[in-house]
Tab-separated table of C-alpha atoms in Angstrom:
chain	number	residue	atom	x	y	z
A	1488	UNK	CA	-19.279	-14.344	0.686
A	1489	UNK	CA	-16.087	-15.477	2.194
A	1490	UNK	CA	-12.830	-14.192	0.796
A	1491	UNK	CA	-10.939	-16.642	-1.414
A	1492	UNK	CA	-9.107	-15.519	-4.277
A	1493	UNK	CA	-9.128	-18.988	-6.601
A	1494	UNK	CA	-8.136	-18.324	-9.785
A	1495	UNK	CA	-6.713	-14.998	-9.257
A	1496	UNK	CA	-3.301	-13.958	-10.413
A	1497	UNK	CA	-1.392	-11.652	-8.594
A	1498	UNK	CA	1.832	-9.926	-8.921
A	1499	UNK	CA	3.802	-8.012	-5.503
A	1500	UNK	CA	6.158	-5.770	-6.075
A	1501	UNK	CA	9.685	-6.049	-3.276
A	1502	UNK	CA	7.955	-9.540	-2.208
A	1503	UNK	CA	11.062	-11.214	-0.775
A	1504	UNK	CA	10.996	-9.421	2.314
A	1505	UNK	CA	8.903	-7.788	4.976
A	1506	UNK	CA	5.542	-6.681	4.305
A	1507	UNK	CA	5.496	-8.108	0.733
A	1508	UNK	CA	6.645	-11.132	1.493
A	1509	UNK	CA	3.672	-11.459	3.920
A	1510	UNK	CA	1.181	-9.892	1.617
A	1511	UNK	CA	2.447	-12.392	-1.022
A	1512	UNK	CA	2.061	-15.641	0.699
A	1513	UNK	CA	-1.117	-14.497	2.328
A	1514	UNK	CA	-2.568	-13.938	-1.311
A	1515	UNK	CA	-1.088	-17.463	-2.341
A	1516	UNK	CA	-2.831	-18.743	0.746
A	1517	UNK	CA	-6.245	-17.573	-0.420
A	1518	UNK	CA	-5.848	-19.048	-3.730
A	1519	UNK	CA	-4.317	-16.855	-5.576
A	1520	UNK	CA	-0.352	-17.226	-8.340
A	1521	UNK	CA	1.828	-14.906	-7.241
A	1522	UNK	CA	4.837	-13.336	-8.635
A	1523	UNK	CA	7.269	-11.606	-6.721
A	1524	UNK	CA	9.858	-8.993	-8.031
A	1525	UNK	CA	12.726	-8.313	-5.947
A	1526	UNK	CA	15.934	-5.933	-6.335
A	1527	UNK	CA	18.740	-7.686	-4.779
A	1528	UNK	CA	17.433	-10.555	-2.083
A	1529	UNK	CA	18.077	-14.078	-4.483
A	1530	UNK	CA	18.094	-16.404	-1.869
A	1531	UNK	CA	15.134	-14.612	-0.288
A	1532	UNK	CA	13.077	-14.690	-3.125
A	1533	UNK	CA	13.288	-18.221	-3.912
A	1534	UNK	CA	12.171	-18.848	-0.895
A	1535	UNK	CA	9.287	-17.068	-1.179
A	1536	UNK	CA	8.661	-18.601	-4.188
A	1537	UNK	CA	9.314	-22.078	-2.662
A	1538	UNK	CA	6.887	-21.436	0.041
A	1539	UNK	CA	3.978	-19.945	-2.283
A	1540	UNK	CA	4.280	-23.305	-4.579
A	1541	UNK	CA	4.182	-25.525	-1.413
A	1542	UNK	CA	0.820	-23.850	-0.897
A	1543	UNK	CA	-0.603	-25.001	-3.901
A	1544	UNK	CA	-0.314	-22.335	-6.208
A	1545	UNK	CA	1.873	-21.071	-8.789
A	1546	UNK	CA	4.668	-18.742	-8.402
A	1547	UNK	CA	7.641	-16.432	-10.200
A	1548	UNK	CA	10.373	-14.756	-8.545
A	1549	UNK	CA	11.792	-11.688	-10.887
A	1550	UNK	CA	14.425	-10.189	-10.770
A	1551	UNK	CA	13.726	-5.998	-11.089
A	1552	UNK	CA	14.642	-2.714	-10.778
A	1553	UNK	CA	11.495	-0.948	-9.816
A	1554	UNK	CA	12.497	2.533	-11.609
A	1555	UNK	CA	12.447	1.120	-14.734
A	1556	UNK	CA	9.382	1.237	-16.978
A	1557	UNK	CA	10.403	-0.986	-19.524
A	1558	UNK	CA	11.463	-3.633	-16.648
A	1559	UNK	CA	7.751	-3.425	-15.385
A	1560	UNK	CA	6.607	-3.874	-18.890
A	1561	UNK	CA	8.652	-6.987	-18.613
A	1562	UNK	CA	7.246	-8.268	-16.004
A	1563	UNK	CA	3.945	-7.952	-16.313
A	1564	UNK	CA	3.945	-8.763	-20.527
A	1565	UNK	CA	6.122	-12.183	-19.153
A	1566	UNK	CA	3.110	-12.739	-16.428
A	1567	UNK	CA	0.664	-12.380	-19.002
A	1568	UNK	CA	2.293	-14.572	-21.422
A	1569	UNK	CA	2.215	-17.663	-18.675
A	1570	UNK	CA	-0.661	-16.872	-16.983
A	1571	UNK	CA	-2.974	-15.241	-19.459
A	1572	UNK	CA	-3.874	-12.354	-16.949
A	1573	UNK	CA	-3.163	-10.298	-14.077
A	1574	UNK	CA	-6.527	-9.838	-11.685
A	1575	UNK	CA	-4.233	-8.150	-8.501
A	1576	UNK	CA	-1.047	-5.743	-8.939
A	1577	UNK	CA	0.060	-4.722	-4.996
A	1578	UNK	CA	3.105	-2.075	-5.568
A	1579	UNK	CA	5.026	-2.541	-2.131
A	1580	UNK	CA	8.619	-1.923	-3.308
A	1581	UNK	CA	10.376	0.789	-0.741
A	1582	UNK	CA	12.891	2.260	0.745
A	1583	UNK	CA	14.468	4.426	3.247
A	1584	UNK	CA	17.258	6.759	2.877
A	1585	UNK	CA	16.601	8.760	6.335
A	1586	UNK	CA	17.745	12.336	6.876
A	1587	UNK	CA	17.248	15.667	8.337
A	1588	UNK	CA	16.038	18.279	5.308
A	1589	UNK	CA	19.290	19.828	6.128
A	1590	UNK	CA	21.226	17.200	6.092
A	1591	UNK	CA	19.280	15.177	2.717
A	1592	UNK	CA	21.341	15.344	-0.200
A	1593	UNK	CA	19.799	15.220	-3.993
A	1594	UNK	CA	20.765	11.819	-4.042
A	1595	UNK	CA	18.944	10.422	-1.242
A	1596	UNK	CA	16.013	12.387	-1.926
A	1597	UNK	CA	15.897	11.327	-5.520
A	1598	UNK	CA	16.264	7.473	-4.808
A	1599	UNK	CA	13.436	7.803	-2.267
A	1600	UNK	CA	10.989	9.151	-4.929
A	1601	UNK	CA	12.122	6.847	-7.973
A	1602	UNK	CA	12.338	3.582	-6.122
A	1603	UNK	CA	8.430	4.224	-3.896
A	1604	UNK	CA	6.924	6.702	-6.459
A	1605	UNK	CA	7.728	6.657	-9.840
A	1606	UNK	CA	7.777	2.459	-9.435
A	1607	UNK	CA	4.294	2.698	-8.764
A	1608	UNK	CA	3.568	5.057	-11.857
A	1609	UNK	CA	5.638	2.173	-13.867
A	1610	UNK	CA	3.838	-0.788	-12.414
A	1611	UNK	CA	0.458	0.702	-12.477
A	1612	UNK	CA	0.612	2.192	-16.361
A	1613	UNK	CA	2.151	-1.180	-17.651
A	1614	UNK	CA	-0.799	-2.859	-16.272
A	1615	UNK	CA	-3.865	-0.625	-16.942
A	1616	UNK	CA	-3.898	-2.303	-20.637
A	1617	UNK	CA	-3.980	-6.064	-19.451
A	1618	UNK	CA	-6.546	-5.219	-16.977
A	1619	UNK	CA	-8.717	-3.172	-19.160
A	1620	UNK	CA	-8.749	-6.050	-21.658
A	1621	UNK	CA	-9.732	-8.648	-18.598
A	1622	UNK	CA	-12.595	-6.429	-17.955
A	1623	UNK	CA	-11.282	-5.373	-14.157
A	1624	UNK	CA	-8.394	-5.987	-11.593
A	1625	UNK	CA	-7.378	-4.751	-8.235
A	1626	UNK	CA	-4.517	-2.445	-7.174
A	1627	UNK	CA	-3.226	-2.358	-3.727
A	1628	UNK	CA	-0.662	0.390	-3.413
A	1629	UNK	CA	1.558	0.802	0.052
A	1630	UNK	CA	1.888	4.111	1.048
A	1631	UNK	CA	2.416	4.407	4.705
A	1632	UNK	CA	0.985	6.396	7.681
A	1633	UNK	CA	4.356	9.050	7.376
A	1634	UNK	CA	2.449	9.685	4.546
A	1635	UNK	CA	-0.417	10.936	6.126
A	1636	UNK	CA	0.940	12.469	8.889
A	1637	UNK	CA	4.581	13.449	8.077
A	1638	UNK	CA	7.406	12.422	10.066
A	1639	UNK	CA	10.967	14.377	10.711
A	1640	UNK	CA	13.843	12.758	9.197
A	1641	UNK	CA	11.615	11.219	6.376
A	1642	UNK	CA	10.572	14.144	3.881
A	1643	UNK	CA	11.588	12.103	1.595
A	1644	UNK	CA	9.830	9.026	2.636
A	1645	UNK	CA	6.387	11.105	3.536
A	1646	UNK	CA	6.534	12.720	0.354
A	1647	UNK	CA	6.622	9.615	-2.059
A	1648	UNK	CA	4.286	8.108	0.293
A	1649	UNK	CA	1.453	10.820	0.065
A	1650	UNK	CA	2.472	10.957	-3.452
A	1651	UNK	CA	1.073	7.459	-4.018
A	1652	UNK	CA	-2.230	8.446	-2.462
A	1653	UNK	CA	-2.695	11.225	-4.623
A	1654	UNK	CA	-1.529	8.871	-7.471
A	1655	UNK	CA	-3.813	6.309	-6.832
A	1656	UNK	CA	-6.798	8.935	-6.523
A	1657	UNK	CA	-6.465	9.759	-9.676
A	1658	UNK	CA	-5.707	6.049	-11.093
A	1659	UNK	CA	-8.926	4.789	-9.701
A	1660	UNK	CA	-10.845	8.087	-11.329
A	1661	UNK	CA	-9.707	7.318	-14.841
A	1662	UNK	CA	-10.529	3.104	-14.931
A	1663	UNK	CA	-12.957	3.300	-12.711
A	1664	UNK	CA	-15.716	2.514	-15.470
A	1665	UNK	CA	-13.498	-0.362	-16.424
A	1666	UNK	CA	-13.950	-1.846	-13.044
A	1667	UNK	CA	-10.602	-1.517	-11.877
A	1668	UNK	CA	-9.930	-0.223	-8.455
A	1669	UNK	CA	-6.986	1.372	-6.787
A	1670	UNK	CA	-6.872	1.770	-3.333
A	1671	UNK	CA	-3.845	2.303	-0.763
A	1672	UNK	CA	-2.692	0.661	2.856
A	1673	UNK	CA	-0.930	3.064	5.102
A	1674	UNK	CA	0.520	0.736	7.348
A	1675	UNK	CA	1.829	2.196	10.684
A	1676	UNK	CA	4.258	0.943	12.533
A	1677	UNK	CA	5.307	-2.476	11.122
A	1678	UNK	CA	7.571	-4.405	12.608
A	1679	UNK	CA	10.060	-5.539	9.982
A	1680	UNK	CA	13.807	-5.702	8.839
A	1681	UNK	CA	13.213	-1.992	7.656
A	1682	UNK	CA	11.719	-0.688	11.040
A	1683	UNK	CA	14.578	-2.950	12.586
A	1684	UNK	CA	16.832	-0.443	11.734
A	1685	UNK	CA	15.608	1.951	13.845
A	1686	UNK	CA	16.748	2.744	17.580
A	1687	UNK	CA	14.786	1.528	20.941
A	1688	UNK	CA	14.194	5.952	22.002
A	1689	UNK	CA	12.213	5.749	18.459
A	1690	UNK	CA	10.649	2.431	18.834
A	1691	UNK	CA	9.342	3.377	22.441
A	1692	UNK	CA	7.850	6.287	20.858
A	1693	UNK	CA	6.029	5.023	18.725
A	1694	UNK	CA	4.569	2.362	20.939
A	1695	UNK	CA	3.265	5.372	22.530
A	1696	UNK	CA	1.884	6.703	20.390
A	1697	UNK	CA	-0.504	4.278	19.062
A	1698	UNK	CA	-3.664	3.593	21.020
A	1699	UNK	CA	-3.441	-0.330	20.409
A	1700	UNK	CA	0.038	0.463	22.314
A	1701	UNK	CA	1.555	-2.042	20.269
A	1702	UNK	CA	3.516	-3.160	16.988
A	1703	UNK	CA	1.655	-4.700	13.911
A	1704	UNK	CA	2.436	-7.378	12.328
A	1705	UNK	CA	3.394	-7.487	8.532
A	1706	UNK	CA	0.322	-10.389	8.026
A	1707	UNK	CA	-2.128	-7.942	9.364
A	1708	UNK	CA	-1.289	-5.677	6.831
A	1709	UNK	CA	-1.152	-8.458	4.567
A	1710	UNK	CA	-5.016	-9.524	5.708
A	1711	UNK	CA	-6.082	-5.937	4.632
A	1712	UNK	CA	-4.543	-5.638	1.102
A	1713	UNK	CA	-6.487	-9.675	0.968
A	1714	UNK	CA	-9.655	-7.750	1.330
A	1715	UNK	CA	-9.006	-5.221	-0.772
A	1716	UNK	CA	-7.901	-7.615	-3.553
A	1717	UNK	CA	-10.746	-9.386	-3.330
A	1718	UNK	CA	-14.522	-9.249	-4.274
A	1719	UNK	CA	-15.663	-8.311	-0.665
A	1720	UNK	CA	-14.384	-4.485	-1.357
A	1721	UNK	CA	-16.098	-4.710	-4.528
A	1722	UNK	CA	-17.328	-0.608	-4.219
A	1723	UNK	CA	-14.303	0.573	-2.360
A	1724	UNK	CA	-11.735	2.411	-4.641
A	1725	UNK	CA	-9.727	5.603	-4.688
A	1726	UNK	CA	-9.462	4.490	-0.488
A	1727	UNK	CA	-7.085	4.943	2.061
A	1728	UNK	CA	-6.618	2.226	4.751
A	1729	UNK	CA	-5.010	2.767	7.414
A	1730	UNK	CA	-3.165	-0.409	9.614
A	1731	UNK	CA	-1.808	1.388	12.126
A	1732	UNK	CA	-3.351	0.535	15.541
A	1733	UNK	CA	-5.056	4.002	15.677
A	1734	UNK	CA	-1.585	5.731	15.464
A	1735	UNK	CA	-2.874	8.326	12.507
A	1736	UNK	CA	-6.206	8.930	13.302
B	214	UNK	CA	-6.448	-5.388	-49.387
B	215	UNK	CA	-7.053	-1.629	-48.351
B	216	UNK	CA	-10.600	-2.472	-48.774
B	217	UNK	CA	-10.326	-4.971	-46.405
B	218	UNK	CA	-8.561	-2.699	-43.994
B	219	UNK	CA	-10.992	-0.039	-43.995
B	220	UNK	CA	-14.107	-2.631	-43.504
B	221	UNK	CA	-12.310	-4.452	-40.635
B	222	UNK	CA	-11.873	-1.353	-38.920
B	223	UNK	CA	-15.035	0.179	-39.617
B	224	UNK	CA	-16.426	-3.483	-37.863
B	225	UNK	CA	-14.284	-2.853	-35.061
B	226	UNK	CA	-15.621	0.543	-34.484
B	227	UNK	CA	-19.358	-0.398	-34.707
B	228	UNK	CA	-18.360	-2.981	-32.383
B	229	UNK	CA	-16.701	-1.240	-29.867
B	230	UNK	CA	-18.547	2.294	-29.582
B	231	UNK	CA	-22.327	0.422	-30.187
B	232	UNK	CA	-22.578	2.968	-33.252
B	233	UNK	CA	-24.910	2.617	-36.311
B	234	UNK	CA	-22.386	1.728	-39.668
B	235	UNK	CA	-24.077	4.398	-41.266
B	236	UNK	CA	-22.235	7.016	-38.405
B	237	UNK	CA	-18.535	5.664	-39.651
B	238	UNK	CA	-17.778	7.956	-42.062
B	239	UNK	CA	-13.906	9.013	-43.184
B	240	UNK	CA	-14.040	12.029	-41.253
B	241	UNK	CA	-16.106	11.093	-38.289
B	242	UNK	CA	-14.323	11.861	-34.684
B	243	UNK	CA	-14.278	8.847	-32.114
B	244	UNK	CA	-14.823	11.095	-29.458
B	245	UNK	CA	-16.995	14.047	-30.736
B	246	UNK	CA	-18.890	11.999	-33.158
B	247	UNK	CA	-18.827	8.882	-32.079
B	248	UNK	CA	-19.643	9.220	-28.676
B	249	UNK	CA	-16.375	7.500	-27.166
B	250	UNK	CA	-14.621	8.843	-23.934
B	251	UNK	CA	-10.597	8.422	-23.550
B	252	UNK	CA	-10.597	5.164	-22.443
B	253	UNK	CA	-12.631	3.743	-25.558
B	254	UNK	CA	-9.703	5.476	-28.009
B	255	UNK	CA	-7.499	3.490	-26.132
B	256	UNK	CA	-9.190	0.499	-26.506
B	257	UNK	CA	-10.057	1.213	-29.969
B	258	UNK	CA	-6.180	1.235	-30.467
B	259	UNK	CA	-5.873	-1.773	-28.545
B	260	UNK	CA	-8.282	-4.124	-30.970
B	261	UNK	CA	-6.729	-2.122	-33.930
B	262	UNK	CA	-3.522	-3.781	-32.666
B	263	UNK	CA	-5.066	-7.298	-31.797
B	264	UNK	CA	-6.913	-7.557	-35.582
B	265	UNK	CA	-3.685	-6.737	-37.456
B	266	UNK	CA	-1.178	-7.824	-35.097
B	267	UNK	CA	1.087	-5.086	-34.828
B	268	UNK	CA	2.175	-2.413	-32.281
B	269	UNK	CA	0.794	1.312	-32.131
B	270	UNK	CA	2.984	3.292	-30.022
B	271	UNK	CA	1.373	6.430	-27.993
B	272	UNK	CA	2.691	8.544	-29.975
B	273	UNK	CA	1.387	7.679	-33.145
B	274	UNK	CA	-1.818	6.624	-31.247
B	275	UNK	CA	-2.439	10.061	-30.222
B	276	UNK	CA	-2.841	11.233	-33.619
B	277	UNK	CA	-5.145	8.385	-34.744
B	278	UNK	CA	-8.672	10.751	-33.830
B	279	UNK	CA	-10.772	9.926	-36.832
B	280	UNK	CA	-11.950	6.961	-38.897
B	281	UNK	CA	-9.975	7.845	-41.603
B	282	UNK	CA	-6.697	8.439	-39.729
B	283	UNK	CA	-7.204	5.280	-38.556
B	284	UNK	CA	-7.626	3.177	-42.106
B	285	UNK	CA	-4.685	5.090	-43.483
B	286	UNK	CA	-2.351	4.803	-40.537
B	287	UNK	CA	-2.968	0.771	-40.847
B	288	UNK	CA	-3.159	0.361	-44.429
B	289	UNK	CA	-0.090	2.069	-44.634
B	290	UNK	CA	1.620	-0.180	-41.399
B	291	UNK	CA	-0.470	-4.147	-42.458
């Protein structure tokens, strides 16, 4: 079997940027309409969207706030409507708000776990129904290796991370028998605009620190989450995959 | 009308849960008579919603546990 993904839909949540924006023109590359959402990055997304069509397939960039519920409803009833069904969900939408416990305020903590946790909840519930009706479907969440591991400065970050694991877990426990899987990628260290933020001492570090002694790169995260989309992980669900270079294990 | 309620949703059930028409009674439980796990109420609701093309919210799903709850909770919404 070779992995293709013809005839699949596919929706990627925060696809105008970074990792999502590779996982979602990767999918479109095997085959695959995708829809992006996005929160603030217009010009971004239509490119994305742009680049997916110019591959052959068919795209939608949307507009959304990823803590609201009835906004993923939206978005996946609006999918639906054009494209008659959803086969892969990936929830990828994150952020940082870095900070020392001591120094995290309510705020930052609470924007952490909304915009990476509770969007994945939102996403996830709003498309258990289409799914179950389509007899199956795929879900890719992005957690991270901080999730695994924990990482100071980012209790916020690790805990909506490992959240999503646990999440997911249980996700792929309930449909299970309606042959829908859940798994999660904990990506490691990534380089992209949101890890460009971060200074050289850190970055060195990290290098380090992972036996491959080097970056990834946001399409070999993207090549995992293909696989896991696709029929070739067929048994795999309630997973953890880690693309990290060896950094977590 | 209500007699066509009750028989579409009786069809749906025997559909659905692969149970004998006989088994459908008013007061039979989907899930302790019926044989269905949570996921089959759900989808249970779901085709109730396709047939007569209207919208069960949770809330009033959860409440919907037996045959007959769910003939008079559409006969009194179609």
């Amino acid at each position: 079997m070779t992995l293709s993904l013809e005839g699949k839909t596919a929706l990627v949540t925060g696809g105008s940027r970074g990792i999502g924006r590779s996982i979602a023109l990767n999918l479109a590359e095997l085959g695959a309409d995708v829809a992006i959402t996005y929160a603030r990055s217009v010009e971004a997304a239509e490119a994305v969207k742009e680049k997916i069509e110019s591959r052959g397939a068919r795209a939608k960039a949307l507009q959304a706030d990823a803590v609201s519920y009835d906004k993923a409803e939206d978005v996946i009833g609006g999918i639906i409507d054009d494209w008659d069904k959803l086969d892969i969900l990936v929830n990828n939408a994150g952020i940082t708000r870095d900070n020392l416990i001591l120094r995290m305020n309510e705020e930052q903590w609470d924007q952490v776990i909304d915009t990476n946790l509770k969007s994945v909840f939102n996403y996830s519930k709003a498309v258990a129904k289409p799914m179950m009706r389509n007899r199956g479907g795929s879900i890719i969440n992005i957690s991270s290796v901080v999730g695994l591991s924990g990482n100071a400065g980012q209790s916020n970050y690790a805990a909506s991370k490992a959240g999503i694991i646990g999440f997911t877990k249980s996700f792929a426990k309930e449909l299970a028998s309606r042959n829908i899987r859940a798994n999660v990628i904990a990506p490691g260290y990534i380089t992209t605009e949101m890890t460009g933020e971060l200074d050289d001492n850190i970055l060195k570090s990290i290098e380090d620190e992972t036996p491959l002694g080097r970056p990834g790169e946001a399409v070999e995260v993207a090549h995992a989450v293909a696989f896991l989309a696709s029929e070739l992980s067929s048994y795999i669900t309630g997973e953890t995959l880690r693309v990290d270079g060896g950094m977590a294990m | 009308m209500s007699q066509d309620v009750e028989s579409k949703v009786k069809a749906i059930i025997v559909d659905k849960l692969g149970v004998d028409e006989e088994e459908v009674t008013h007061d039979a439980n989907f899930t302790n008579d019926l044989g269905a796990d949570s996921l089959d109420t759900v989808e249970l609701i779901m085709e109730f919603e396709k047939e007569f093309d209207i919208s069960i919210p949770d809330e009033d799903a959860e409440n919907i546990a037996t045959v007959g709850n769910a003939v008079e909770y559409l006969q009194d919404k179609v």
